[in-house]
PDB file of C-alpha atoms and ligand atoms in Angstrom:
ATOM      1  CA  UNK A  77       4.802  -5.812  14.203  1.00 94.00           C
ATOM      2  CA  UNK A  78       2.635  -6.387  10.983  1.00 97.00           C
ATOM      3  CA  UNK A  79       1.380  -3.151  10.102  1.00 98.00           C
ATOM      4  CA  UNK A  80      -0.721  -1.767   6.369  1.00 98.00           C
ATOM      5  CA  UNK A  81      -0.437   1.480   5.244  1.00 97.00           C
ATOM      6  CA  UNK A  82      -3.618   2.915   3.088  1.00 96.00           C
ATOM      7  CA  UNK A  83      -3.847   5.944   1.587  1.00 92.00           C
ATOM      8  CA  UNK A  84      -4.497   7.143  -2.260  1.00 88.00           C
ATOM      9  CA  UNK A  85      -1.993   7.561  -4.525  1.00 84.00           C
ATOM     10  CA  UNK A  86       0.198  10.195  -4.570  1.00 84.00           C
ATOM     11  CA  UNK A  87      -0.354  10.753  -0.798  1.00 89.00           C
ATOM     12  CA  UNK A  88       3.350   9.771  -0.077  1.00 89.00           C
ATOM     13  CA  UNK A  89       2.650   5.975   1.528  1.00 92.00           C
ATOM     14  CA  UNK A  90       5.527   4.187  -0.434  1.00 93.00           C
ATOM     15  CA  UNK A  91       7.760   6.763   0.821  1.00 94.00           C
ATOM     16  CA  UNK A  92       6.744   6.719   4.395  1.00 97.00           C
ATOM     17  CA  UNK A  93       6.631   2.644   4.309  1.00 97.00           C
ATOM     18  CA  UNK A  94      10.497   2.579   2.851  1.00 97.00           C
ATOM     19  CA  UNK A  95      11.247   4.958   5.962  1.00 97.00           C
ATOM     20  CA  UNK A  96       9.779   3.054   8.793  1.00 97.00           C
ATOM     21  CA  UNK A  97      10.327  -0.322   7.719  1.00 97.00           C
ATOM     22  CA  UNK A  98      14.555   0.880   7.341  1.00 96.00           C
ATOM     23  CA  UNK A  99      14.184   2.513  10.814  1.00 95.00           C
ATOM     24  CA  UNK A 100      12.365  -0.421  12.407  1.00 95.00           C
ATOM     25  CA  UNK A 101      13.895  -3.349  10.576  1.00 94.00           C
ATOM     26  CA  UNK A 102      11.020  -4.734   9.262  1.00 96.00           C
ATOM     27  CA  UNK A 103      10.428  -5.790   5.914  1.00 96.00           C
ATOM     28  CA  UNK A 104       8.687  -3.278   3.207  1.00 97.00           C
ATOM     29  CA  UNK A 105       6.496  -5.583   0.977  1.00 97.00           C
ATOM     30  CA  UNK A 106       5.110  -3.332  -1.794  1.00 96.00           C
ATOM     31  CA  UNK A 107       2.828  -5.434  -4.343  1.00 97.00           C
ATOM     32  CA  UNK A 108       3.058  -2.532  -6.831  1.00 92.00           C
ATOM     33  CA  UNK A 109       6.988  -2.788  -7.013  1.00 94.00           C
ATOM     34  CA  UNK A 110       6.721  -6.444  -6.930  1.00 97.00           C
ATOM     35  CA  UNK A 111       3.974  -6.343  -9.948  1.00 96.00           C
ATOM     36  CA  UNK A 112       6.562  -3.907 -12.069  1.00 93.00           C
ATOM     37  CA  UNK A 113       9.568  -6.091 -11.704  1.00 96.00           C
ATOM     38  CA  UNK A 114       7.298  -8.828 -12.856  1.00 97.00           C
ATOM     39  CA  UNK A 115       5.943  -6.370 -16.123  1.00 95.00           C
ATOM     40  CA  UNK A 116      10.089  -5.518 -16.321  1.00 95.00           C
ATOM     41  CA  UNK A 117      10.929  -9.118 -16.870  1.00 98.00           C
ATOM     42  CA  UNK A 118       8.605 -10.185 -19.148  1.00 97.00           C
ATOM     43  CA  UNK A 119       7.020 -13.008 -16.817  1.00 98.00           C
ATOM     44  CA  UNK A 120       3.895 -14.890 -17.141  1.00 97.00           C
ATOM     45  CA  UNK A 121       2.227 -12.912 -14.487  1.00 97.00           C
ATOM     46  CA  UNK A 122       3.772  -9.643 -15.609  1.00 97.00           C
ATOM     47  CA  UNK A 123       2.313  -9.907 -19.094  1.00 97.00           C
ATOM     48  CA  UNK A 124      -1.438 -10.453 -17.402  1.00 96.00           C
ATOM     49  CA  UNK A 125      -0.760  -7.772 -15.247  1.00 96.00           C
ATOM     50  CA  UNK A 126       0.354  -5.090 -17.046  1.00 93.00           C
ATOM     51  CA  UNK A 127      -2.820  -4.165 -19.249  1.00 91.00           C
ATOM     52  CA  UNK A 128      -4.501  -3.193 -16.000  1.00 90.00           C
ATOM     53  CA  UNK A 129      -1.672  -1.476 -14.176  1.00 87.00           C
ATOM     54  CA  UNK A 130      -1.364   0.409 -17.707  1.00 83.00           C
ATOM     55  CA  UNK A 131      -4.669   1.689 -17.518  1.00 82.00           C
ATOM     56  CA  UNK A 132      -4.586   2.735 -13.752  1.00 80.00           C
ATOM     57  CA  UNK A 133      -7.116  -0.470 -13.067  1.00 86.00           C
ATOM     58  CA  UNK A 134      -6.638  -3.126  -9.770  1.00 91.00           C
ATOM     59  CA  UNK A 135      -4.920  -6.425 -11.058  1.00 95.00           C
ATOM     60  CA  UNK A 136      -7.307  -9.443 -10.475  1.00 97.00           C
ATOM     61  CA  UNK A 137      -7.425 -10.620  -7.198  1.00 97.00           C
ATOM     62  CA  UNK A 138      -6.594 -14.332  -7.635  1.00 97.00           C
ATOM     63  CA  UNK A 139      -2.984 -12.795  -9.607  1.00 98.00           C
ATOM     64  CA  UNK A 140      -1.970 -10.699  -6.340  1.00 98.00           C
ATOM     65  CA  UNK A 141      -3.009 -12.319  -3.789  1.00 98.00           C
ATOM     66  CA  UNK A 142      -0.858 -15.775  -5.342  1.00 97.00           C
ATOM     67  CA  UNK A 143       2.501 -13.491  -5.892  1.00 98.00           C
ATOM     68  CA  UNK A 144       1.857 -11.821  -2.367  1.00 98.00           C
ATOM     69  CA  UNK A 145       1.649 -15.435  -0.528  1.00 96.00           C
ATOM     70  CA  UNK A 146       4.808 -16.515  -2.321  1.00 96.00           C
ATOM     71  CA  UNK A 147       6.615 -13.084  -0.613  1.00 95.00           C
ATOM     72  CA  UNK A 148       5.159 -14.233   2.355  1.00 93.00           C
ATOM     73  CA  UNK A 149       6.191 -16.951   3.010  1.00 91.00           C
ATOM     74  CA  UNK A 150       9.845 -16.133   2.094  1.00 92.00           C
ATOM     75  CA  UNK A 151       9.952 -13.466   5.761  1.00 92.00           C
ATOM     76  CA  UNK A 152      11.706 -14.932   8.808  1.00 87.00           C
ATOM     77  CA  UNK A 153       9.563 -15.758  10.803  1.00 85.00           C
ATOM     78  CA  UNK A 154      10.487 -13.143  13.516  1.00 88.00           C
ATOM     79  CA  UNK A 155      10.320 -10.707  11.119  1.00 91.00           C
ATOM     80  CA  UNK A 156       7.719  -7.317  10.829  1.00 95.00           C
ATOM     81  CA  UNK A 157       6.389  -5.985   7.994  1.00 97.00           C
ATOM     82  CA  UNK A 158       4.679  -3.179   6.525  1.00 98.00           C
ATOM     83  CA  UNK A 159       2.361  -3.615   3.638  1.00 98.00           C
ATOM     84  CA  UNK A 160       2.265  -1.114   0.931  1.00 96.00           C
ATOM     85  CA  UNK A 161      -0.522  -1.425  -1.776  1.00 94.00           C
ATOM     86  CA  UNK A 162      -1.787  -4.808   0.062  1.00 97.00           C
ATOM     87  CA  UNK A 163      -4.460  -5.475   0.771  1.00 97.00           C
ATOM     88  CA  UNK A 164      -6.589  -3.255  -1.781  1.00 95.00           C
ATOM     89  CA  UNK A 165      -9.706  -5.159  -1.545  1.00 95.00           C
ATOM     90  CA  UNK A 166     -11.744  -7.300   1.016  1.00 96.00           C
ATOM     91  CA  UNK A 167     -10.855 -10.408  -1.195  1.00 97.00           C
ATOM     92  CA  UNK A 168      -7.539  -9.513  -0.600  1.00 98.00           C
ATOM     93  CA  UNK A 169      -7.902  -8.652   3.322  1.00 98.00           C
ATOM     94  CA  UNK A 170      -9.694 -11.831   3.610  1.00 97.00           C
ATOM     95  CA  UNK A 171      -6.606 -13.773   2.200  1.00 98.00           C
ATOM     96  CA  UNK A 172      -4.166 -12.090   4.216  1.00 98.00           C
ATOM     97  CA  UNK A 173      -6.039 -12.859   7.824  1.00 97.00           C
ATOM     98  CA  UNK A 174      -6.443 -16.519   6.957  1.00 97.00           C
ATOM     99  CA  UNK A 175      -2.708 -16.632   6.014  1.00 96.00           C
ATOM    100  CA  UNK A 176      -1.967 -14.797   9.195  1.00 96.00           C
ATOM    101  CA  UNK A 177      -4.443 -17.027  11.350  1.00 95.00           C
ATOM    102  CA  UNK A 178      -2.797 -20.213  10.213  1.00 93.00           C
ATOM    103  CA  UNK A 179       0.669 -19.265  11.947  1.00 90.00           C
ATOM    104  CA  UNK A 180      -1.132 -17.868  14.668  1.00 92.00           C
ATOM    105  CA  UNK A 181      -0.546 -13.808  13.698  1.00 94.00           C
ATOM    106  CA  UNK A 182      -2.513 -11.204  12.673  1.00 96.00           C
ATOM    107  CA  UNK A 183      -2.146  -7.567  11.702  1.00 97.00           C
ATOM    108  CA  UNK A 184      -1.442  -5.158  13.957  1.00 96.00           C
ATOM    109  CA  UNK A 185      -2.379  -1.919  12.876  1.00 97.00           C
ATOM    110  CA  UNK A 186      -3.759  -0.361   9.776  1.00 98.00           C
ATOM    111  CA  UNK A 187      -2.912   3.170   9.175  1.00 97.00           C
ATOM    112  CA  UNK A 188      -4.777   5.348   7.273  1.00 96.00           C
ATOM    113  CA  UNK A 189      -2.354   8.254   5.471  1.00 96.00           C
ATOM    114  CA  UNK A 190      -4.759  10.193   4.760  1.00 93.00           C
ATOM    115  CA  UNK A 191      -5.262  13.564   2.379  1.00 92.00           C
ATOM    116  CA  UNK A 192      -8.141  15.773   0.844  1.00 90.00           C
ATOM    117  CA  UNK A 193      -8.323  14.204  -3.273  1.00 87.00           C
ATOM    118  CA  UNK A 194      -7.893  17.607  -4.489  1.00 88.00           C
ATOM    119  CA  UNK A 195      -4.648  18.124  -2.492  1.00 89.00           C
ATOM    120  CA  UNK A 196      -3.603  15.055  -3.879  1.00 88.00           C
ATOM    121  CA  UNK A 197      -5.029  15.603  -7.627  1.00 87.00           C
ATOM    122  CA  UNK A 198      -2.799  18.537  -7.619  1.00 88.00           C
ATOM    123  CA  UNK A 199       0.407  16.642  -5.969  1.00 85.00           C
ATOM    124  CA  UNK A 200      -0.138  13.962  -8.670  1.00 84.00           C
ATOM    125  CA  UNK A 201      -0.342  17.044 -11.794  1.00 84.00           C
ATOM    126  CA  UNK A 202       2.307  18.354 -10.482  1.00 84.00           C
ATOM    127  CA  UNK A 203       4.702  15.227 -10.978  1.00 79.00           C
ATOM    128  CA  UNK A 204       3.042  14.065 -14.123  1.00 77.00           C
ATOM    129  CA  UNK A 205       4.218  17.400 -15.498  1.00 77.00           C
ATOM    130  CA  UNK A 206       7.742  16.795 -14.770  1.00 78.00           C
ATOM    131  CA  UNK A 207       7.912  13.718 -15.487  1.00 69.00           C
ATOM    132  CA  UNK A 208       6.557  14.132 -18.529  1.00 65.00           C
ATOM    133  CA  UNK A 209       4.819  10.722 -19.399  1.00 63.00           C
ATOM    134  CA  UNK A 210       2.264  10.912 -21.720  1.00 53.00           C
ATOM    135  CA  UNK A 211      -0.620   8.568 -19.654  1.00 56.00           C
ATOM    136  CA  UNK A 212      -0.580  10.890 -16.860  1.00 70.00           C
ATOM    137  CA  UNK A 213      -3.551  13.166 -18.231  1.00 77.00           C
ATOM    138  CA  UNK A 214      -5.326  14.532 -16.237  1.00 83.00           C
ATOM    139  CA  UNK A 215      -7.917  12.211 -17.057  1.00 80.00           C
ATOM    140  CA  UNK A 216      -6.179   9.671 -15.975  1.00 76.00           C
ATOM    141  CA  UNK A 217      -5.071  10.313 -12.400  1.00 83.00           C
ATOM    142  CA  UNK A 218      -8.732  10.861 -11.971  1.00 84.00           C
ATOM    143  CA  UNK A 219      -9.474   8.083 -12.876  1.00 80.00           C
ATOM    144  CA  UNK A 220      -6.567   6.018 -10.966  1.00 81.00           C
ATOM    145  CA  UNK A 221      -7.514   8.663  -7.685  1.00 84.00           C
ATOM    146  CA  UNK A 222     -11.202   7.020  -8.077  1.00 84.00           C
ATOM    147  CA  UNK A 223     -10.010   3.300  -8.379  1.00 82.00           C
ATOM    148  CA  UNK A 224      -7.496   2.897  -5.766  1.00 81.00           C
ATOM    149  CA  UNK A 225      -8.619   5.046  -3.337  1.00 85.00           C
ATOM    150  CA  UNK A 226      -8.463   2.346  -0.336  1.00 90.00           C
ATOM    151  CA  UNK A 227     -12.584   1.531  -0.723  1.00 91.00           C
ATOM    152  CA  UNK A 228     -14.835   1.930   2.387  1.00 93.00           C
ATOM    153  CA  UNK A 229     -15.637  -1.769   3.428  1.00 96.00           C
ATOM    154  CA  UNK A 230     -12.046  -2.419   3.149  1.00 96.00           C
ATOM    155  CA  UNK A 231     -10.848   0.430   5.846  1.00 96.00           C
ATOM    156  CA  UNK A 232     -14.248  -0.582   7.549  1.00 97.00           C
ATOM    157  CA  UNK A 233     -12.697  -4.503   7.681  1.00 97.00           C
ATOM    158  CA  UNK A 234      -9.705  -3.155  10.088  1.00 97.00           C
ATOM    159  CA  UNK A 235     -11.653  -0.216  11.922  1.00 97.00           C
ATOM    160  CA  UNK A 236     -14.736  -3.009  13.249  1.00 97.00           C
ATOM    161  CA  UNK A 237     -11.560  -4.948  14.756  1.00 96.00           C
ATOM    162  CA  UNK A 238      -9.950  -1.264  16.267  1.00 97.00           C
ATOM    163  CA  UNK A 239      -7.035  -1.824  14.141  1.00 97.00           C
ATOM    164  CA  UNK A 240      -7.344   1.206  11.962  1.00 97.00           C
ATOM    165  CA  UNK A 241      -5.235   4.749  12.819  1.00 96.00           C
ATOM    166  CA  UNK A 242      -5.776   8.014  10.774  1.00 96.00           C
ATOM    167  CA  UNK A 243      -2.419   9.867  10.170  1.00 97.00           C
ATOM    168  CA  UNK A 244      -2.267  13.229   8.402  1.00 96.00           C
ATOM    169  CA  UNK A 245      -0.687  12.597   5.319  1.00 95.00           C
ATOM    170  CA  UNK A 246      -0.518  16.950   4.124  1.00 93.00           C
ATOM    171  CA  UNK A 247       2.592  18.122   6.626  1.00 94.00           C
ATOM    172  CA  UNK A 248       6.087  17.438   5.128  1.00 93.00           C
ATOM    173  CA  UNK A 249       7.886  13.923   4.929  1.00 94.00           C
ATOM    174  CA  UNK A 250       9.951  13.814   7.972  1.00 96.00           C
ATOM    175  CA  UNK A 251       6.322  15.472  10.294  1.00 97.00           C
ATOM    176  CA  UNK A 252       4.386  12.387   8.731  1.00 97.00           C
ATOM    177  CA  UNK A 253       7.263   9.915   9.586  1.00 97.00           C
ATOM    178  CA  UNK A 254       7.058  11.059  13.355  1.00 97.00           C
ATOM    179  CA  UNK A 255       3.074  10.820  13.274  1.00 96.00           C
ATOM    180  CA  UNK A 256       3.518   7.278  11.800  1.00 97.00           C
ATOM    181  CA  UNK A 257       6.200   6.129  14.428  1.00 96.00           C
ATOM    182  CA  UNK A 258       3.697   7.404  17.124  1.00 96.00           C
ATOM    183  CA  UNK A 259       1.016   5.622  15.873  1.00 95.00           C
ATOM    184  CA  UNK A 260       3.078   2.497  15.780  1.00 94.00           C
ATOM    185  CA  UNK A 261       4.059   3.161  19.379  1.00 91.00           C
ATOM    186  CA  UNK A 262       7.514   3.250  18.159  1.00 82.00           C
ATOM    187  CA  UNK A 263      10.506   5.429  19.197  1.00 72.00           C
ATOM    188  CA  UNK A 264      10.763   8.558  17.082  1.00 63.00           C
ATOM    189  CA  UNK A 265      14.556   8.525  16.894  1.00 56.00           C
ATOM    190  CA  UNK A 266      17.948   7.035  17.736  1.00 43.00           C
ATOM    191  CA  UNK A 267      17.523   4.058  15.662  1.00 42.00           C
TER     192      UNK A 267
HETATM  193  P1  LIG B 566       1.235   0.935  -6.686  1.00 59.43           P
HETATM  194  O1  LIG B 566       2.694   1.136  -6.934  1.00 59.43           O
HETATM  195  O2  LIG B 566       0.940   0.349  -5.338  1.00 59.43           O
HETATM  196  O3  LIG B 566       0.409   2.175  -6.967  1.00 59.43           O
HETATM  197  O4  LIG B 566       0.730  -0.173  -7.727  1.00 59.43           O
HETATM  198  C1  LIG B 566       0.893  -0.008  -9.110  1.00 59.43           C
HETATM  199  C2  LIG B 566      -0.176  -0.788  -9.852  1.00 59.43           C
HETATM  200  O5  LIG B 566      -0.069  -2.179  -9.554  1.00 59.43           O
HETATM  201  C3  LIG B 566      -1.593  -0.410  -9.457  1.00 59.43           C
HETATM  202  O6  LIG B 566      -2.049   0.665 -10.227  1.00 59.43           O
HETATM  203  C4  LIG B 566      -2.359  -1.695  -9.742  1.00 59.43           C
HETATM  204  O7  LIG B 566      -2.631  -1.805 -11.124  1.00 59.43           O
HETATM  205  C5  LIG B 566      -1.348  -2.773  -9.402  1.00 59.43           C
HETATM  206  N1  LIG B 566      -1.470  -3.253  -8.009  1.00 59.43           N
HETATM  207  C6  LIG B 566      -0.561  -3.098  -7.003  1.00 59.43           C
HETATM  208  N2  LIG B 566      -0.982  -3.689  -5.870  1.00 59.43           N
HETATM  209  C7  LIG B 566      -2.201  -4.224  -6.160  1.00 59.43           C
HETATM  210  C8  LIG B 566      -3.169  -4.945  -5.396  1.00 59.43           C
HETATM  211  N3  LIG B 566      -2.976  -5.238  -4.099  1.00 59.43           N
HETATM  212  N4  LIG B 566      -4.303  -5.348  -6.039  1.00 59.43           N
HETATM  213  C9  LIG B 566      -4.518  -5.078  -7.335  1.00 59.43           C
HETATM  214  N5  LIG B 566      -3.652  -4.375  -8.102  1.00 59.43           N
HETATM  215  C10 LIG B 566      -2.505  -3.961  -7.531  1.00 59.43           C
END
C-alpha cells in the first residue's frame, strides 16, 4: 500500500510512520530525515536547504521534490510505503501522482493525525524545554505550527479523490498505532 501521513508537528506522525511501516514492511520515506542527513554531510543540496529548515520555513519545491524522486525510484517495486513530511504542498502532491501515474500506481490513503494546535503548542514547549535548544522559542514553534501545518488545498487534493482518513492523534502512542492500522485496514497485531 502507498499511504501519507499529515499532521502538524509535534503531533507524533514520524513516530507512528516508523511503527507501521516496521509492522507492515513497507518502507518509511521521511523527506525531513532525508533533508538533515543531507545538512549533516555538507552536500550541495544540504547547504541550500538548511537556511530554511533553520528558520522553521518549507524547502523550495523544485529541491524536494528532485531528492524525493531519486528515493523513489530506489523502492522495489513490490514494495509499500508511507510518506512522512511528503507531500507538503500541492506542487509537491502534483509531482508525486504523475510519478505514481507513470508506473501505473497511485496513493492509497492519506491519513490525517490530527490534534487541537494548542495541545500541540504545549507538546512542542514541553520538549523544547528539555531539550534545551536555543531556536525553540516560543516564537518559533509558532511560527513552524503556522507553516507546516498540512495547508487546506493540499488535504482538500486527497479528500475530493476519498483518499483522506482523520485519526485522533491526542490518545497515547500504542491507541494511535491501533487507530492507524484500522484505518489502513490492516491487522492490529501478530505481525
Ligand atoms: P520534518 O522532520 O518533516 O519536520 O522536516 C524538517 C524540515 O525539513 C522542515 O521544517 C522543512 O524545512 C524541511 N522539509 C521536510 N520535508 C519537506 C517538504 N516536503 N517540503 C519542504 N520542506 C520540507
Amino acid at each position: 500500500m502507498y499511504a501519507i501521513f499529515f499532521g502538524p508537528p509535534g503531533v507524533g506522525k514520524g513516530t507512528q510512520a516508523m511503527i507501521v511501516a516496521e509492522r507492515m514492511g513497507w518502507a518509511h520515506i521521511s523527506t525531513g530525515d532525508m533533508l538533515r542527513a543531507h545538512v549533516r554531510d555538507g552536500t550541495q543540496l544540504g547547504v541550500m536547504a538548511k537556511g530554511y529548515m533553520d528558520k522553521g520555513l518549507l524547502v523550495p519545491d523544485d529541491l524536494v521534490i528532485g531528492m524525493f524522486m531519486g528515493r523513489l525510484l530506489e523502492l522495489r517495486p513490490d514494495q509499500g510505503f508511507i510518506l512522512d513530511g511528503f507531500p507538503r504542498t500541492l506542487v509537491q502532491a502534483r509531482a508525486l501522482d504523475a510519478a505514481l501515474a507513470r508506473e501505473g500506481k497511485s496513493i492509497e490513503i492519506a491519513l490525517n493525525i490530527a490534534a487541537p494546535d494548542d495541545v500541540v503548542y504545549e507538546r512542542m514547549l514541553g520538549r523544547a524545554q528539555e531539550s534545551g535548544r536555543a531556536d525553540d522559542t516560543p516564537e518559533a514553534i509558532r511560527t513552524r505550527l503556522e507553516v507546516q501545518k498540512p495547508p487546506a488545498d493540499l488535504l482538500d487534493h486527497y479528500r475530493r479523490e476519498g483518499k483522506l482518513r482523520e485519526v485522533d492523534g491526542l490518545p497515547a502512542i500504542p491507541v494511535v498505532t491501533a487507530s492507524i492500522l484500522r484505518a489502513l485496514g490492516a491487522p492490529e497485531s501478530g505481525k
